[in-house]
mmCIF file of C-alpha atoms in Angstrom:
data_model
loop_
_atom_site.group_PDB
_atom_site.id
_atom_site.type_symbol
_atom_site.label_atom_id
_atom_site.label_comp_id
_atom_site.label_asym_id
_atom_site.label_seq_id
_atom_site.Cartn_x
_atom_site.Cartn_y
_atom_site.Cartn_z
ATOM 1 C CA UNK D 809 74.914 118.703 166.741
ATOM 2 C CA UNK D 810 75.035 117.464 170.534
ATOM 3 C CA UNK D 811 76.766 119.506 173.446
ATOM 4 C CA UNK D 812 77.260 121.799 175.779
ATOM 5 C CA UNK D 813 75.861 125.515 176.063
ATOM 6 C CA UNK D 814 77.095 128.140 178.355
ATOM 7 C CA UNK D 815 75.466 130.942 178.576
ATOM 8 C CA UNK D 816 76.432 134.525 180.089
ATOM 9 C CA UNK D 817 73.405 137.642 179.922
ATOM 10 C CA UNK D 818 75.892 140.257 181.537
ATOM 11 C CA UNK D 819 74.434 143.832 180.562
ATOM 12 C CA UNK D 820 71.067 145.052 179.087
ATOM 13 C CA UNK D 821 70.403 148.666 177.623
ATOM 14 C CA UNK D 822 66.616 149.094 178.050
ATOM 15 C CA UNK D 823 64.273 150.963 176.363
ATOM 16 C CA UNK D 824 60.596 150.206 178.174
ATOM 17 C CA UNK D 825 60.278 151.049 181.852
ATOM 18 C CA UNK D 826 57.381 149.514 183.632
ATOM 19 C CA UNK D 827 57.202 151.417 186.854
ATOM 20 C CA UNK D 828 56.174 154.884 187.688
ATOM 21 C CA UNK D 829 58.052 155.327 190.552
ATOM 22 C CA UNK D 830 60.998 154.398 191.387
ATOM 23 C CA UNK D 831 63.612 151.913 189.229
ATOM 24 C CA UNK D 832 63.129 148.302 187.954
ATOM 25 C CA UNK D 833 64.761 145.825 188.895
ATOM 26 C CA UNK D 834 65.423 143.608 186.175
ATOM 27 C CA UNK D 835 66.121 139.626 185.721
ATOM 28 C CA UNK D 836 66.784 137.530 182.895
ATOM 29 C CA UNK D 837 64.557 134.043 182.148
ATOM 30 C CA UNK D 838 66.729 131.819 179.961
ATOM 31 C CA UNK D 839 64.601 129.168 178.017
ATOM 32 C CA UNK D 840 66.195 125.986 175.271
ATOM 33 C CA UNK D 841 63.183 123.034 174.999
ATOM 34 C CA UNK D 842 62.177 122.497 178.203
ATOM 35 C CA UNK D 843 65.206 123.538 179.894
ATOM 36 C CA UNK D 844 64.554 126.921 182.031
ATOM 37 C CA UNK D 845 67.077 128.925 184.139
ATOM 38 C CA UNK D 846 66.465 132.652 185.507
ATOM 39 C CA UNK D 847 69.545 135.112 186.369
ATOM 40 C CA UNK D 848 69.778 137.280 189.956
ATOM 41 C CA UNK D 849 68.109 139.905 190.275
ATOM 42 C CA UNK D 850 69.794 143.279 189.265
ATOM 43 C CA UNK D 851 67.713 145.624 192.207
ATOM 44 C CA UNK D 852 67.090 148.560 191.446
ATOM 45 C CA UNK D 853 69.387 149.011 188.287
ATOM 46 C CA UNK D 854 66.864 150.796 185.950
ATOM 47 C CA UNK D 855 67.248 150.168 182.469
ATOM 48 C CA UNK D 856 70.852 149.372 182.747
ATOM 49 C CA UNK D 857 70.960 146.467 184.678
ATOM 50 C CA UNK D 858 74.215 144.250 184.658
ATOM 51 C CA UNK D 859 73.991 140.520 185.774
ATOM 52 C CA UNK D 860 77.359 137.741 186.383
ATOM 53 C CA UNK D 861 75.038 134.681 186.409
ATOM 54 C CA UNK D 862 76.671 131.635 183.852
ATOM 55 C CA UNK D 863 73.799 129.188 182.661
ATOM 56 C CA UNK D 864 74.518 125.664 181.118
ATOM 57 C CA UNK D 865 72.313 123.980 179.065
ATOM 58 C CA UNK D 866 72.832 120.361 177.948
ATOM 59 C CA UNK D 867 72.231 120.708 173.769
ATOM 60 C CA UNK D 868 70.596 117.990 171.726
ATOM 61 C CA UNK D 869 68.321 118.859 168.788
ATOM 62 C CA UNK D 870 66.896 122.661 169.680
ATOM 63 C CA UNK D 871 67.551 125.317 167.947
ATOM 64 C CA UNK D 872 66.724 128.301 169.720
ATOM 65 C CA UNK D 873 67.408 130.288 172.652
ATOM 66 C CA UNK D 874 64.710 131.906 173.904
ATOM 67 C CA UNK D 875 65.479 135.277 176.520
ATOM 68 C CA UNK D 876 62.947 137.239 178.378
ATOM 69 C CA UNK D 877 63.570 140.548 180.494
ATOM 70 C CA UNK D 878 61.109 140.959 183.744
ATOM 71 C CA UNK D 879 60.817 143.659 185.725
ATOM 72 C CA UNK D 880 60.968 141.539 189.701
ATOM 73 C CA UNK D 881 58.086 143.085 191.680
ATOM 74 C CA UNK D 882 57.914 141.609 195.332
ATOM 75 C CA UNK D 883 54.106 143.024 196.131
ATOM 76 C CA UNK D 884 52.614 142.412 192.854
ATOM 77 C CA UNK D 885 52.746 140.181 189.288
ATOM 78 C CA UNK D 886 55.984 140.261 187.881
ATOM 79 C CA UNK D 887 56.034 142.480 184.487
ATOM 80 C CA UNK D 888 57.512 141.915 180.651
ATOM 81 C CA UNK D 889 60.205 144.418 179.673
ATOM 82 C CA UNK D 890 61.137 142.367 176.146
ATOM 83 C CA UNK D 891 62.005 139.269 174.714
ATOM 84 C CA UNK D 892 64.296 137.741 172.130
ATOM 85 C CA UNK D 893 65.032 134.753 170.661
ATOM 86 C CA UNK D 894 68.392 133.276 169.236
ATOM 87 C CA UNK D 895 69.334 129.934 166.534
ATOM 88 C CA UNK D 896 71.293 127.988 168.377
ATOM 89 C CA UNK D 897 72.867 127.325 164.368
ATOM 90 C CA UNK D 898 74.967 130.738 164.901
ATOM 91 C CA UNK D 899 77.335 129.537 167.455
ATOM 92 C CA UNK D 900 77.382 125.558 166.291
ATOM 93 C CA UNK D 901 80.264 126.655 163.553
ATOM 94 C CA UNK D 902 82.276 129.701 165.468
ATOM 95 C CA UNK D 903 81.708 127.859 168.705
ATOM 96 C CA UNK D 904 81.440 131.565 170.319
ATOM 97 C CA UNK D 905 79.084 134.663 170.408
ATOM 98 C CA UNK D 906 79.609 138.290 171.803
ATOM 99 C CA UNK D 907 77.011 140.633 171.211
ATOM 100 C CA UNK D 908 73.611 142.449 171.593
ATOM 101 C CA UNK D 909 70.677 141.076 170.723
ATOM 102 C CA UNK D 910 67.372 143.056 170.067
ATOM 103 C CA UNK D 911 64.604 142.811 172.423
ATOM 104 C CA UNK D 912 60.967 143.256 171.488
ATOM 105 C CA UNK D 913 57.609 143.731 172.966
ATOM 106 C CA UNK D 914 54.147 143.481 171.294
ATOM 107 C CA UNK D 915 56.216 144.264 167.901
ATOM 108 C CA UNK D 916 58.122 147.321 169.369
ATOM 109 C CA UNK D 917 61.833 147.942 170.402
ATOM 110 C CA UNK D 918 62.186 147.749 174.051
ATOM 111 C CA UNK D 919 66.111 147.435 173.981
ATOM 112 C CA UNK D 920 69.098 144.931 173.514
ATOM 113 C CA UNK D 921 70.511 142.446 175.512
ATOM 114 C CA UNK D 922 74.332 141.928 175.694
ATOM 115 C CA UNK D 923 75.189 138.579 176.107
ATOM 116 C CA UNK D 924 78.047 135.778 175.710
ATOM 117 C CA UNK D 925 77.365 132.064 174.414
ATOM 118 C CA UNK D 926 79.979 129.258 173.847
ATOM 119 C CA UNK D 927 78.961 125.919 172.714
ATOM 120 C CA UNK D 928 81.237 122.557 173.120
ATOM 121 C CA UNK D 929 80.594 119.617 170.805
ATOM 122 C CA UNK D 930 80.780 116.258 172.213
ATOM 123 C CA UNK D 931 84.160 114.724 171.951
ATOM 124 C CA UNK D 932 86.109 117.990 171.677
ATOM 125 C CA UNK D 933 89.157 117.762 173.292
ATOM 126 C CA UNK D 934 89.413 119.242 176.655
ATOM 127 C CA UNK D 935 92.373 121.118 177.945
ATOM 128 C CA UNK D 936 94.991 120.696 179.850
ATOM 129 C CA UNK D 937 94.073 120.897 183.633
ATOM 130 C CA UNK D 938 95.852 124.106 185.278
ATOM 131 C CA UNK D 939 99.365 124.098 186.608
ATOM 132 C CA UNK D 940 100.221 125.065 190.219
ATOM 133 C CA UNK D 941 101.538 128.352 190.521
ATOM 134 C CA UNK D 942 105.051 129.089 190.379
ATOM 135 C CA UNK D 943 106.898 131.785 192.581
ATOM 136 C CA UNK D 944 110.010 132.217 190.725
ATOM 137 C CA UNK D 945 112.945 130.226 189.592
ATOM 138 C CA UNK D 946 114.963 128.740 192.249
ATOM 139 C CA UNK D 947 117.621 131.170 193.864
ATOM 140 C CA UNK D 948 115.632 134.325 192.720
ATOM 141 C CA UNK D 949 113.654 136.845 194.976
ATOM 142 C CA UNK D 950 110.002 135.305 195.782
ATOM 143 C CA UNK D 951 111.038 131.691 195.539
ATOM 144 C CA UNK D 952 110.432 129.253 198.699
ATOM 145 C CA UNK D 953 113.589 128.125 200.126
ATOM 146 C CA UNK D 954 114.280 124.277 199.210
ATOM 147 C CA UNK D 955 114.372 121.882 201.215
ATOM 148 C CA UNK D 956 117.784 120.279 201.251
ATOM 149 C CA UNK D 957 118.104 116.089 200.538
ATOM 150 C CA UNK D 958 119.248 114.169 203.370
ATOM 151 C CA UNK D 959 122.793 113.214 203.176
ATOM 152 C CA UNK D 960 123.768 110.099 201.275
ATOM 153 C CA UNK D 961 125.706 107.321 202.518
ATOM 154 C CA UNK D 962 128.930 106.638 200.124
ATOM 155 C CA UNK D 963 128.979 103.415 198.408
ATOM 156 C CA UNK D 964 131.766 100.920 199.656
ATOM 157 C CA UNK D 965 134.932 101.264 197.817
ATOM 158 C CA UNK D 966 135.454 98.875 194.409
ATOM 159 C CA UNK D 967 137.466 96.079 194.209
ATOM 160 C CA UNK D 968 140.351 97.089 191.077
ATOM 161 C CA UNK D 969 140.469 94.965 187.991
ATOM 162 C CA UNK D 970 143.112 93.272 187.114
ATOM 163 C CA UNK D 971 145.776 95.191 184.651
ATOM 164 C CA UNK D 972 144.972 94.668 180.823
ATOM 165 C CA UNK D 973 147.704 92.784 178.398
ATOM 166 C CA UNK D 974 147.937 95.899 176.061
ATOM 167 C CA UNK D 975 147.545 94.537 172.290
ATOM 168 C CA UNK D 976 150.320 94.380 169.742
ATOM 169 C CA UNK D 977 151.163 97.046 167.429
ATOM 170 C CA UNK D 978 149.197 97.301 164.509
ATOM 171 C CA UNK D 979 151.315 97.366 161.100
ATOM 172 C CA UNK D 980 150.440 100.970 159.181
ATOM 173 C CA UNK D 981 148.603 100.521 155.658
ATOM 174 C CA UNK D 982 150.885 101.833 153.163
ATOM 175 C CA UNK D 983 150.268 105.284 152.001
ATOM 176 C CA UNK D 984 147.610 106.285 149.291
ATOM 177 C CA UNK D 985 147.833 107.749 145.964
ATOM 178 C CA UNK D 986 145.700 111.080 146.139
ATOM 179 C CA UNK D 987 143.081 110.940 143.118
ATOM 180 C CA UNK D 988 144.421 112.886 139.866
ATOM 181 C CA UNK D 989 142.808 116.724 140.061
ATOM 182 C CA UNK D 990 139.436 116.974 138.584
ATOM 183 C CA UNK D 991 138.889 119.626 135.516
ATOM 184 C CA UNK D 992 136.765 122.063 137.206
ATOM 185 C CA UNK D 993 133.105 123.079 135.789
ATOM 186 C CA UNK D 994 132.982 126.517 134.092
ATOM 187 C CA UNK D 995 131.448 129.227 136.541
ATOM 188 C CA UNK D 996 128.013 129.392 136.345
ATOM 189 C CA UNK D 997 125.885 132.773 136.213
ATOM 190 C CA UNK D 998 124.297 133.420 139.146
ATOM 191 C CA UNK D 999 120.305 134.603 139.156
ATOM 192 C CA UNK D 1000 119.482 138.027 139.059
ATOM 193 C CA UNK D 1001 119.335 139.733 142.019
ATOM 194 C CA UNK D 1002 115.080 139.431 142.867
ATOM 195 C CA UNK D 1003 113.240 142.275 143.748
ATOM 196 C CA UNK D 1004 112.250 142.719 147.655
ATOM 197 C CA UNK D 1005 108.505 143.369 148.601
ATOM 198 C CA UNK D 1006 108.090 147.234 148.864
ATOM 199 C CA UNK D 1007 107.592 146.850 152.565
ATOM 200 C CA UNK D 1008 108.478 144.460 155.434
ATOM 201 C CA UNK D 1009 105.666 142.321 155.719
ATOM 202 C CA UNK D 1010 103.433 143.352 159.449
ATOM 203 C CA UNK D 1011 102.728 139.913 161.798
ATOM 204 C CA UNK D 1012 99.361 138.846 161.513
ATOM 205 C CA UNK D 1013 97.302 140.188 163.289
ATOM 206 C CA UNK D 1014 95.104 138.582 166.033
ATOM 207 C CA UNK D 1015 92.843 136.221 165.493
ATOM 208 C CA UNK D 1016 89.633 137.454 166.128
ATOM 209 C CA UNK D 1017 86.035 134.945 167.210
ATOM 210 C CA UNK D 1018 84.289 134.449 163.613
ATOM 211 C CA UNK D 1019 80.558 135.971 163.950
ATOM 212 C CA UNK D 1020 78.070 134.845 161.622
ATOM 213 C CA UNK D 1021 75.453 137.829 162.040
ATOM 214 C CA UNK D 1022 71.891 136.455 160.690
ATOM 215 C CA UNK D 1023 69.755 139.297 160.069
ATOM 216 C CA UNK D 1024 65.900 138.896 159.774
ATOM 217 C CA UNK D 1025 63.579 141.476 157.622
ATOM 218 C CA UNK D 1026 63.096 144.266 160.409
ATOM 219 C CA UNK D 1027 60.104 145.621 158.352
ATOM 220 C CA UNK D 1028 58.567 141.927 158.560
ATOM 221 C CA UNK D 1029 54.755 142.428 159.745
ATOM 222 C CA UNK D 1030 54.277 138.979 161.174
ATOM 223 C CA UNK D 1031 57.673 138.667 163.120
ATOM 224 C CA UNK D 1032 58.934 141.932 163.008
ATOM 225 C CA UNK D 1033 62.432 141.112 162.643
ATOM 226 C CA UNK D 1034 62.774 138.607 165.393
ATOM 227 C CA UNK D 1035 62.067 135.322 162.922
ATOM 228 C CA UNK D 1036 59.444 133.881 164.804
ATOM 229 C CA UNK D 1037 55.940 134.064 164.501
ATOM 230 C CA UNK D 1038 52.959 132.875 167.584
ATOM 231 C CA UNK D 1039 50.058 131.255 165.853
ATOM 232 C CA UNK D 1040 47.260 129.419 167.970
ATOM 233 C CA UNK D 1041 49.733 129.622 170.935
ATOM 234 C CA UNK D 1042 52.684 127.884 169.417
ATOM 235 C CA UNK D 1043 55.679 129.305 168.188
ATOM 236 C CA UNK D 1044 56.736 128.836 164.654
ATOM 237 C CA UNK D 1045 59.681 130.100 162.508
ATOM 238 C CA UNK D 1046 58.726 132.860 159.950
ATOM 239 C CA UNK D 1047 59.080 131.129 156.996
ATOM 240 C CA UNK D 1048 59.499 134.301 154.942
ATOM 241 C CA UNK D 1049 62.115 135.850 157.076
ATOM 242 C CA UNK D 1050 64.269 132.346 157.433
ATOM 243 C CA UNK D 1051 64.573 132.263 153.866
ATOM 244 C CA UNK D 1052 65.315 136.060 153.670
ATOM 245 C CA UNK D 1053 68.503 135.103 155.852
ATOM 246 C CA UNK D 1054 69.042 132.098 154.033
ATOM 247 C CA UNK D 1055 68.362 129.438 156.499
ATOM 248 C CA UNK D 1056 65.582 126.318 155.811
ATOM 249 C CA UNK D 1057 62.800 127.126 158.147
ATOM 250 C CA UNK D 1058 61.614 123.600 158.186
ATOM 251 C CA UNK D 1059 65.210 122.886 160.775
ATOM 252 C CA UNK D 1060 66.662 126.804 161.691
ATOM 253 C CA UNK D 1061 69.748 125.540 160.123
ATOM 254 C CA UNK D 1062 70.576 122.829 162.388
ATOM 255 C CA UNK D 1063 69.844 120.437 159.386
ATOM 256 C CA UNK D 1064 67.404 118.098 161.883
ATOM 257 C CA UNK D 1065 63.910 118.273 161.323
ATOM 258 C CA UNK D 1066 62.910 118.275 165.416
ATOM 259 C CA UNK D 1067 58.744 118.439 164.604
ATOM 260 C CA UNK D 1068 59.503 115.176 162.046
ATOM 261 C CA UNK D 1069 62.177 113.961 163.965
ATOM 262 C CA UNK D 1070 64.422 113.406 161.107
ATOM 263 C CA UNK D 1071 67.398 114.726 158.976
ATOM 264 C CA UNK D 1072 65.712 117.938 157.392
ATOM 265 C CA UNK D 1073 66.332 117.249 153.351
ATOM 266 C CA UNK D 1074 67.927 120.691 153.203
ATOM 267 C CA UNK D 1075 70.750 118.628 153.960
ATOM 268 C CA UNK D 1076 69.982 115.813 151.405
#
């Protein structure tokens, strides 16, 4: 499915620090395909740095979102806190995800990563552009004065018609019979009275965002619970993990086949 991403990495909860002295300063590297955006840099914020950086991605067939956490350092090599990776599959049906995700390095916990994603399909509908802001209605406290309309210029006065030749009078129909009275229908029984509910029934309640939480085997020794799995330099999908979530590994759920570039025949 084809769209639009938009991604927000507002708050991290770190468990790894990488310097000695002093506080990190953290940043966020946002990778889809060869699409790569990086977040400002939170200076100084420890391990609980907060970023308001929005990143849009155009979506056509990937799958995942990949996240990385650096530590910025301005004299030296920049250094790995933890990474993360998310199917794109999660937010393609509830069109919205709120959460933390779990962040990793070299197959430990290093945190979680709070973030927001929204995804917009091509041809959805867009809204309504906004309104201009009202102050009030007219008369009341708040509201600009008016402007008055100029005054208008009276129309000339109208020519009369002619007096009407009033018609003759009508004869009256002759009076009608009324319609002999009808024997009425015998009364009927009414229902029983029907028992109420045993309460009043409560509103609904609000709506909230459906969530579709995919959980990978945490106690997986080749992926360790993030579903993917680095062989000869290339990422692949854990194939044991996938199906322990019940997604085809061959597409991550997004029933297109990218390395074949074809419909995956989980969808056949």
């Amino acid at each position: 499915m084809q769209g639009t991403l938009i991604i927000r990495p507002f708050r991290a909860n770190l468990k790894r620090d990488t310097e000695i002295f002093g506080k990190m300063d953290p940043f966020v590297i946002v990778k889809m395909g060869n699409q790569k955006q990086n977040t400002s840099v939170a200076n100084e914020a420890g391990k609980t740095p907060v970023w308001n950086d929005v990143i849009t991605y155009r979506k056509t067939y990937e799958n995942v979102i990949d996240f990385e956490v650096w530590d910025y350092d301005q004299a030296s090599k920049n250094d790995m806190i933890g990474q993360a990776s998310f199917p794109i599959a999660q937010v393609e049906q509830t069109r919205q995800f709120q959460g933390a995700i779990p962040l990793m390095y070299k197959g430990k916990p290093a945190g979680e990563l709070s973030v927001i994603i929204e995804f917009k399909p091509d041809g959805q509908p867009q809204g309504y552009p906004p309104q201009p802001q009202q102050f009030g209605i007219p008369g009341q406290p708040g509201y600009p004065p008016q402007q008055g309309y100029p005054p208008q210029q009276g129309y000339p006065p109208q020519q009369g018609y002619p007096p009407q030749q009033g018609y003759p009078p009508q004869q009256g129909y002759p009076p009608q019979q009324g319609y002999p009275p009808q024997p009425g229908y015998p009364p009927q029984p009414g229902y029983p009275p029907q028992p109420g509910y045993p309460h009043p029934q409560p509103g609904y309640p609000p709506q909230q965002i459906a969530v579709i939480q995919i959980k990978f085997n945490p106690n997986c020794h080749d992926c360790h619970g993030t579903g993917k799995v680095y062989k000869k330099g290339k990422q692949k999908y854990c194939k044991d993990c996938y199906k322990h979530a019940g997604i085809c590994p061959k597409c991550g759920g997004t029933g297109y086949n990218q390395k074949k570039g074809k419909v995956c025949k989980c969808k056949k």
